[in-house]
mmCIF file of C-alpha atoms and ligand atoms in Angstrom:
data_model
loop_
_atom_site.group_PDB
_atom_site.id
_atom_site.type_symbol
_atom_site.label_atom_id
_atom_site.label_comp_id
_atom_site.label_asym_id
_atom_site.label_seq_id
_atom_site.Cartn_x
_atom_site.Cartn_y
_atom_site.Cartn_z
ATOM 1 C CA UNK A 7 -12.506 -11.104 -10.544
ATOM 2 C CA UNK A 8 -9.081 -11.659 -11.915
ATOM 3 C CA UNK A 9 -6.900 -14.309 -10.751
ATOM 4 C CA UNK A 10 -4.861 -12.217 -8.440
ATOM 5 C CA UNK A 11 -8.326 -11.911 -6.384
ATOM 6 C CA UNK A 12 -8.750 -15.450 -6.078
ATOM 7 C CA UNK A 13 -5.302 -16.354 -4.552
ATOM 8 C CA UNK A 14 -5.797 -16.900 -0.742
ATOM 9 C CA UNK A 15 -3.421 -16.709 2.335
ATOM 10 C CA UNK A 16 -3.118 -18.497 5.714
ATOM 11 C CA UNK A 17 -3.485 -18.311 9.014
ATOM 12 C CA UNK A 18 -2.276 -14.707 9.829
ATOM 13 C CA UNK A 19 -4.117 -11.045 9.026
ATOM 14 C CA UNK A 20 -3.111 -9.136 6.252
ATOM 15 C CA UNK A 21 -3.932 -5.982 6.344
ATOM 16 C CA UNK A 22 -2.460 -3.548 3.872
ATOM 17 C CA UNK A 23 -2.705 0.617 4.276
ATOM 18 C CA UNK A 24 -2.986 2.818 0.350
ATOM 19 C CA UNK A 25 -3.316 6.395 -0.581
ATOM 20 C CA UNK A 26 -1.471 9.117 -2.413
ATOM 21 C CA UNK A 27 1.782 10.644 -1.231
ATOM 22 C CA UNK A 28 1.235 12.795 1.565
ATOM 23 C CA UNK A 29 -2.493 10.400 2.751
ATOM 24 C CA UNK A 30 -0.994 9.937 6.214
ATOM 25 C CA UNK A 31 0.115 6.477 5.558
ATOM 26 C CA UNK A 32 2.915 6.144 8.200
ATOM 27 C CA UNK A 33 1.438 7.538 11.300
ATOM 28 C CA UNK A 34 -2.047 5.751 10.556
ATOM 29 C CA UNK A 35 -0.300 2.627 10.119
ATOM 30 C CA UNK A 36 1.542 3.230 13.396
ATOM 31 C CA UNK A 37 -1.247 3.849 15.361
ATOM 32 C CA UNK A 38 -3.054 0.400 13.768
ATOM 33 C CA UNK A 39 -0.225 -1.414 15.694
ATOM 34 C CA UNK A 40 -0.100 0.410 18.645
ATOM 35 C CA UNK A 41 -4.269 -0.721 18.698
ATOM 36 C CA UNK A 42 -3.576 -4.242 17.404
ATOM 37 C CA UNK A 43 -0.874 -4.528 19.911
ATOM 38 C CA UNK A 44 -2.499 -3.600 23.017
ATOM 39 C CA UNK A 45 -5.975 -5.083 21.950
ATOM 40 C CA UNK A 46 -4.666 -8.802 19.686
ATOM 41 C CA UNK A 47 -1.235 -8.642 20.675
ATOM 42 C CA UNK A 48 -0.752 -12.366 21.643
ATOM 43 C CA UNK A 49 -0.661 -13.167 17.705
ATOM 44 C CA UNK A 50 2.442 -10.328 17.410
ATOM 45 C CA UNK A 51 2.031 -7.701 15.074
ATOM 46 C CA UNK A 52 4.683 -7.185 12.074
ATOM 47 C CA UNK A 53 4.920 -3.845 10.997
ATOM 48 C CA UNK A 54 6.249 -2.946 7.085
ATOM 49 C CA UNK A 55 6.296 -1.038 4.141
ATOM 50 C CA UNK A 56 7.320 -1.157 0.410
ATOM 51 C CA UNK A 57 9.050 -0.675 -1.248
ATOM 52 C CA UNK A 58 11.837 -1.717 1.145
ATOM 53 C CA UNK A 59 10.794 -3.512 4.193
ATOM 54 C CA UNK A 60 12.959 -6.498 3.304
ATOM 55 C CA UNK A 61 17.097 -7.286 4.227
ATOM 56 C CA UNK A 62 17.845 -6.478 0.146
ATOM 57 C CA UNK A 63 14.594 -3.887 -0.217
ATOM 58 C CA UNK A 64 16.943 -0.621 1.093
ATOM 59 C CA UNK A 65 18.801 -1.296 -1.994
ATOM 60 C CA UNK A 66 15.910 -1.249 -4.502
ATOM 61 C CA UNK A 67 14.556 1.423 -2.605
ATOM 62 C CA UNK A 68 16.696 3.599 -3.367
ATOM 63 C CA UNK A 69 17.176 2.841 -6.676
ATOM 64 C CA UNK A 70 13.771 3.538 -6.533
ATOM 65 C CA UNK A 71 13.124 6.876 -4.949
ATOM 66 C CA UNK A 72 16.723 8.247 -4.537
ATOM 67 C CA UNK A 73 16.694 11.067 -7.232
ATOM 68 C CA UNK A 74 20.444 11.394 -7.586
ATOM 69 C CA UNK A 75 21.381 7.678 -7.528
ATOM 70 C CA UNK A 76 21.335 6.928 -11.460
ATOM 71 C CA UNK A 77 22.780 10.433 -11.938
ATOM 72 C CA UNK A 78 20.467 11.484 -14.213
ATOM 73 C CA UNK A 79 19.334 8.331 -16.263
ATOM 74 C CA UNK A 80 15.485 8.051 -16.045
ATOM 75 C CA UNK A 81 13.914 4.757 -15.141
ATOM 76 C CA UNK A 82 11.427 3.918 -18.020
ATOM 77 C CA UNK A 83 8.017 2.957 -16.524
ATOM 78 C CA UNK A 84 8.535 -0.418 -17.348
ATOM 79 C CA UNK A 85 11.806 -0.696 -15.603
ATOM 80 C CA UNK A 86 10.342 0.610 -12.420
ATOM 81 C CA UNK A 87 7.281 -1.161 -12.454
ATOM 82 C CA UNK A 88 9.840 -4.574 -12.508
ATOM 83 C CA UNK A 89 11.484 -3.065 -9.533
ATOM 84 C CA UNK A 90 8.855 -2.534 -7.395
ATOM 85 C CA UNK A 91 7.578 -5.972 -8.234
ATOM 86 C CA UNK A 92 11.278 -7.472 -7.885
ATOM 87 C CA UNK A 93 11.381 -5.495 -3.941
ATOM 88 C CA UNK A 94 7.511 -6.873 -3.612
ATOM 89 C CA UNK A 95 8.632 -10.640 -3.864
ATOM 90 C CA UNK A 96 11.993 -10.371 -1.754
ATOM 91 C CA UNK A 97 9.364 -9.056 0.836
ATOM 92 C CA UNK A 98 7.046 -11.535 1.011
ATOM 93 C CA UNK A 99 9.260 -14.404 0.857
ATOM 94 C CA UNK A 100 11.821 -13.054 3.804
ATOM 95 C CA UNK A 101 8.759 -11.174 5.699
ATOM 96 C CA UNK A 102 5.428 -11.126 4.463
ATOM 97 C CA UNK A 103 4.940 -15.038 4.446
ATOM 98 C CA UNK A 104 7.111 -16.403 6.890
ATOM 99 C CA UNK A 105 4.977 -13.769 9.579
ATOM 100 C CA UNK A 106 1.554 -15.473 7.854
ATOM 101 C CA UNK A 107 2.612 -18.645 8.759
ATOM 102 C CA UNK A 108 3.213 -17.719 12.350
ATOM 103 C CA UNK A 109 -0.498 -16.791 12.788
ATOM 104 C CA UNK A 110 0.446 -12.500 12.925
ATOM 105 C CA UNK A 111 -0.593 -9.348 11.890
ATOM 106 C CA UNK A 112 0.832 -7.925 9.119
ATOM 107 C CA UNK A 113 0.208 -4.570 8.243
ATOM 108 C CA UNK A 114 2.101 -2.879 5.142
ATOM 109 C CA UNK A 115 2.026 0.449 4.217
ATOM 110 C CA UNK A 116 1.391 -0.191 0.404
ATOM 111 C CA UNK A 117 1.756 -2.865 -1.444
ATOM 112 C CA UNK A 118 -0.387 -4.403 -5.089
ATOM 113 C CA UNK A 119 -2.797 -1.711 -5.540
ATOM 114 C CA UNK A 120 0.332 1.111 -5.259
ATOM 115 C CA UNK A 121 1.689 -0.980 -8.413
ATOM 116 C CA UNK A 122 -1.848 -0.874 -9.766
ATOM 117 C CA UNK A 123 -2.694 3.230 -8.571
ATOM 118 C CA UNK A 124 1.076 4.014 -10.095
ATOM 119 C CA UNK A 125 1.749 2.343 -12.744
ATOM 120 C CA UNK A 126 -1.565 1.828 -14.320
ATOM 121 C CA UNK A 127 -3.412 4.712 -13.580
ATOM 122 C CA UNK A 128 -0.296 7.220 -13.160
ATOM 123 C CA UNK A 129 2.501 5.999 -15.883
ATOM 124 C CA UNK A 130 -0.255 4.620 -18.423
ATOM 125 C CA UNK A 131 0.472 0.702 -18.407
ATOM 126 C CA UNK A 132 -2.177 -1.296 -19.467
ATOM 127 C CA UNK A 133 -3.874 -2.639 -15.640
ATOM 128 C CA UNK A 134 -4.564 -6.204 -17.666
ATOM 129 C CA UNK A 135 -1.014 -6.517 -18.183
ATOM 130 C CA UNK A 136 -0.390 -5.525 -14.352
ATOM 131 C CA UNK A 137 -2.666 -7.443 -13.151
ATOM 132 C CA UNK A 138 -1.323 -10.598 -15.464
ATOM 133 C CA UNK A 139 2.501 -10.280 -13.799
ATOM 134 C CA UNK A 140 0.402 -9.807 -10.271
ATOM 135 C CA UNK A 141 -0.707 -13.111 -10.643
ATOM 136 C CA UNK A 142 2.349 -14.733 -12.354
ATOM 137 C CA UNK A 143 3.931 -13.132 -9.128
ATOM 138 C CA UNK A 144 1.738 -14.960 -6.992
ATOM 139 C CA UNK A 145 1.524 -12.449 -4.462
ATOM 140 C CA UNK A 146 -1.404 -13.346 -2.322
ATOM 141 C CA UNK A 147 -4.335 -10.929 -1.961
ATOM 142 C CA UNK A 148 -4.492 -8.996 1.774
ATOM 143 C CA UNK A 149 -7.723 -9.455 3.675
ATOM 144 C CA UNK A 150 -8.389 -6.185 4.122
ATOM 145 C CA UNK A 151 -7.014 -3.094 2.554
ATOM 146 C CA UNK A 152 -7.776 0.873 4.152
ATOM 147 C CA UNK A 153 -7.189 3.069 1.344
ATOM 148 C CA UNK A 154 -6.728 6.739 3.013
ATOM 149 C CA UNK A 155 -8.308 8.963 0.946
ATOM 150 C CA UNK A 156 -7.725 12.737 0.986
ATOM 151 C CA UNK A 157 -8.293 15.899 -1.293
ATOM 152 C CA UNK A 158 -5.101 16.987 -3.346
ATOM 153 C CA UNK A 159 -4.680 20.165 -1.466
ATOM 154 C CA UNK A 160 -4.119 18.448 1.627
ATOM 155 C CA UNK A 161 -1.676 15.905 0.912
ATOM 156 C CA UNK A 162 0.525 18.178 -1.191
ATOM 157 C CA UNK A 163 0.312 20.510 1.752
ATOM 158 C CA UNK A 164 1.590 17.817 4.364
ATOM 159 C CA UNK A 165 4.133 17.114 1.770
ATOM 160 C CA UNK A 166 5.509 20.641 1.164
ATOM 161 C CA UNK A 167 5.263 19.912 5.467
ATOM 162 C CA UNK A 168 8.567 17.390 4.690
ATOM 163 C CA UNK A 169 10.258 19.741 2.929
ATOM 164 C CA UNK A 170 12.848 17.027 0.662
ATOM 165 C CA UNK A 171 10.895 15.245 -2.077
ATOM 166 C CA UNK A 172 11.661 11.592 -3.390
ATOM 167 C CA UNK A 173 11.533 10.499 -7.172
ATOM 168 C CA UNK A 174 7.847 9.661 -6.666
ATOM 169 C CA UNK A 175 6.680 13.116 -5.389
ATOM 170 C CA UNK A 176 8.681 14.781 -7.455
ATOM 171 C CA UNK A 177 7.158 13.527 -10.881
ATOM 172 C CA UNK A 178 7.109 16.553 -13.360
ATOM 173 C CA UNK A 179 3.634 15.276 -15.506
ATOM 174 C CA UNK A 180 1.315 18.059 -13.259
ATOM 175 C CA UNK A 181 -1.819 15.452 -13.669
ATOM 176 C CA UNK A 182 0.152 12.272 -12.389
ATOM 177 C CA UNK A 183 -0.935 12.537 -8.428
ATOM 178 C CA UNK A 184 -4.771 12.998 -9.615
ATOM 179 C CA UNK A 185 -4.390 10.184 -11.934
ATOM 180 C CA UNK A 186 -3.161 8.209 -9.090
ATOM 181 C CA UNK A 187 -6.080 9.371 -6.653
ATOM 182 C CA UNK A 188 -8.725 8.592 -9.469
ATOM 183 C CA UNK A 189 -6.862 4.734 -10.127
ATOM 184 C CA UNK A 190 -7.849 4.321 -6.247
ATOM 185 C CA UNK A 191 -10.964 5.343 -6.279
ATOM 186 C CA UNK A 192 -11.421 2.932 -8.948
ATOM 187 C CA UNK A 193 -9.868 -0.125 -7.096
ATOM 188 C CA UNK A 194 -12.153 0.484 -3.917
ATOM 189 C CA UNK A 195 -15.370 0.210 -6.418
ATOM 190 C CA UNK A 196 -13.965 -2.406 -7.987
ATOM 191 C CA UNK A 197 -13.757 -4.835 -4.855
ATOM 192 C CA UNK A 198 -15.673 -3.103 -2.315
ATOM 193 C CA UNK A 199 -15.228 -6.788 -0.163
ATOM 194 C CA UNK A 200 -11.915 -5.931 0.429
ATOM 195 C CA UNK A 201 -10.653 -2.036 0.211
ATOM 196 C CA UNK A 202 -12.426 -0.364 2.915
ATOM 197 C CA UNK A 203 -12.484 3.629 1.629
ATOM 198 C CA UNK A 204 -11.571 6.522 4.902
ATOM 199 C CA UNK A 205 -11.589 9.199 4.872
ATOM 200 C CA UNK A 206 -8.492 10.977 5.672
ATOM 201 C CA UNK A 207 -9.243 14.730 5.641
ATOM 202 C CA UNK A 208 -9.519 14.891 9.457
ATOM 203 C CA UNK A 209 -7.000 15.222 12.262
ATOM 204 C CA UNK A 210 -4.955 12.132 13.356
ATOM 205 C CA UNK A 211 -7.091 10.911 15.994
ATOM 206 C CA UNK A 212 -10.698 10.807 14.298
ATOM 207 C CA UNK A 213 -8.769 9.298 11.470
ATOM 208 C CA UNK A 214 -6.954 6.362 13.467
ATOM 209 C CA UNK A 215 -10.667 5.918 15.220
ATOM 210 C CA UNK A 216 -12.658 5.190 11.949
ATOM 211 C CA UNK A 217 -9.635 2.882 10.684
ATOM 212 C CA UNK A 218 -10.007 1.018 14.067
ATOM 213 C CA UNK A 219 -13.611 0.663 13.717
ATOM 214 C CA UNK A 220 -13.258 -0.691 9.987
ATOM 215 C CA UNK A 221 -10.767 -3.348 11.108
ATOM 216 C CA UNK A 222 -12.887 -4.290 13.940
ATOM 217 C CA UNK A 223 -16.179 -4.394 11.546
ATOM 218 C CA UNK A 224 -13.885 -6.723 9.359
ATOM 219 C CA UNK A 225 -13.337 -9.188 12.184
ATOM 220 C CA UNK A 226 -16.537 -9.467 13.555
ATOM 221 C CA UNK A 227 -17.842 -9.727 9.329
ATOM 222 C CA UNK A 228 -15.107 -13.188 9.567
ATOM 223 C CA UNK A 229 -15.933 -13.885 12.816
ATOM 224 C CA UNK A 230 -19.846 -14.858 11.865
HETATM 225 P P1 TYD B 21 6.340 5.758 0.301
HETATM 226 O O1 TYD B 21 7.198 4.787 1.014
HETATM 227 O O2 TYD B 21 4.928 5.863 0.702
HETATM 228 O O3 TYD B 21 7.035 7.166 0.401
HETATM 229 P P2 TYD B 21 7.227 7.966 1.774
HETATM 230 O O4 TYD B 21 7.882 7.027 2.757
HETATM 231 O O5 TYD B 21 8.079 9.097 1.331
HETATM 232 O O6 TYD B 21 5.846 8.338 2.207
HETATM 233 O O7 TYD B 21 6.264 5.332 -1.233
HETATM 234 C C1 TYD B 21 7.237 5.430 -2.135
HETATM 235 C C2 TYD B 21 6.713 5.800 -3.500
HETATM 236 O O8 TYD B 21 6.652 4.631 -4.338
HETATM 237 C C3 TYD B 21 5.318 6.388 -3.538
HETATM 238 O O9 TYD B 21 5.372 7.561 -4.323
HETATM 239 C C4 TYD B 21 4.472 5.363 -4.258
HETATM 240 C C5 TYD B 21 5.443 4.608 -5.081
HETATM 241 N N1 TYD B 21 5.073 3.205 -5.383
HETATM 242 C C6 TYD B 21 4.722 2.864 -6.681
HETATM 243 O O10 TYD B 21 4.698 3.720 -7.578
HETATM 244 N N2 TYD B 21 4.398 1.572 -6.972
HETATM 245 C C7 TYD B 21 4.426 0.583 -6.030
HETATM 246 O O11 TYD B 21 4.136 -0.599 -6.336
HETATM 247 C C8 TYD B 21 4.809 0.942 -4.689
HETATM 248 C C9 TYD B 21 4.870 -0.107 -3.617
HETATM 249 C C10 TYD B 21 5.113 2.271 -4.407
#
């Protein structure tokens, strides 16, 4: 266990949503409110994403993902990996904590195991030395995680679906998405206690039904 995994939170529910480009991310993560909501709304439910879901995260965001912005100077992996861990600290200090402390739900579409998926697995950077500036980050550990995990022909096909693609999606190197994939797959065997694996192949509704049940499973787990 590294010393990221030992960090805990407080009173809220962190719950934190991971796949590949093109998973299903947003409208699973949509649906999770709409449940939590209806079903545990009297904590309040914030919903958010990186990178971005912070006042100065639009900014770094685009920086980010915005393929014309730096008009044609490439972002080493390094540099990026700083950003998204720069946007991941403005978040939790104006958003991530501050909802915590209230007693909420929070429930983030990505967050460390996208740096970890990305940057380790997909650009090549050593994971010890991720998961080293994860901790020096202090960026406490969710208490659950749903990783959303689908074949490669169906999330490039629901991207094609969205016709403009970011930085991300766009990447060149043919082998970085199935890198990615593989450095999740990883992460869920690695701490099975926390990343609940589901499978995302099916339609919207039988998909938003087994991430319901794993949440519930989760409370009832911390309830006993
Ligand atoms: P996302 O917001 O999921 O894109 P979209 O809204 O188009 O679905 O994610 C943006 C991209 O940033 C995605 O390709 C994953 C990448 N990313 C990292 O590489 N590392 C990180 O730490 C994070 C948070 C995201």
């Amino acid at each position: 266990m590294t010393a990221a995994e030992t960090m805990k939170i407080g009173k809220g529910v962190f719950i934190t949503i991971e796949g590949v480009d093109g998973c299903g991310k947003s409208t699973q993560a949509a649906r999770l409110c709409e449940w939590l909501e209806n079903t545990w709304g009297d904590r309040g439910v914030l919903r958010t994403f990186e990178p971005g879901g912070w006042g100065g995260g639009m900014l770094l965001r685009r920086l980010l993902l915005d393929r014309t912005l730096l008009d044609g100077t490439a972002l080493t992996s390094r540099t990026e990996l700083l950003l998204f861990l720069a946007d991941r600290s403005g978040h939790l200090d104006a958003e991530i904590l501050p909802a915590l402390e209230r007693g909420q739900w929070v429930v983030c579409e990505r967050y460390t195991d996208s740096t970890l998926a990305y940057q380790a697995w997909g650009r090549g950077i050593d994971a010890e030395e991720i998961d080293g500036l994860l901790s020096w980050c202090r960026f406490p550990i969710p208490n659950m995680t749903i990783l959303l995990d689908v074949d490669e022909e169906t999330a490039r096909s629901r991207l094609s679906l969205r016709g403009k693609l970011d930085r991300m999606e766009s990447e060149p190197d043919a082998g970085f998405m199935a890198r990615v994939a593989l450095g999740y797959r990883e992460l869920a065997r690695r701490y099975p206690e926390r990343i609940v694996v589901v499978d995302a192949d099916a339609d919207v509704e039988r998909v938003a039904a087994q991430v319901r049940e794993r949440v519930e499973e989760r409370l009832r787990g911390e309830r006993t």
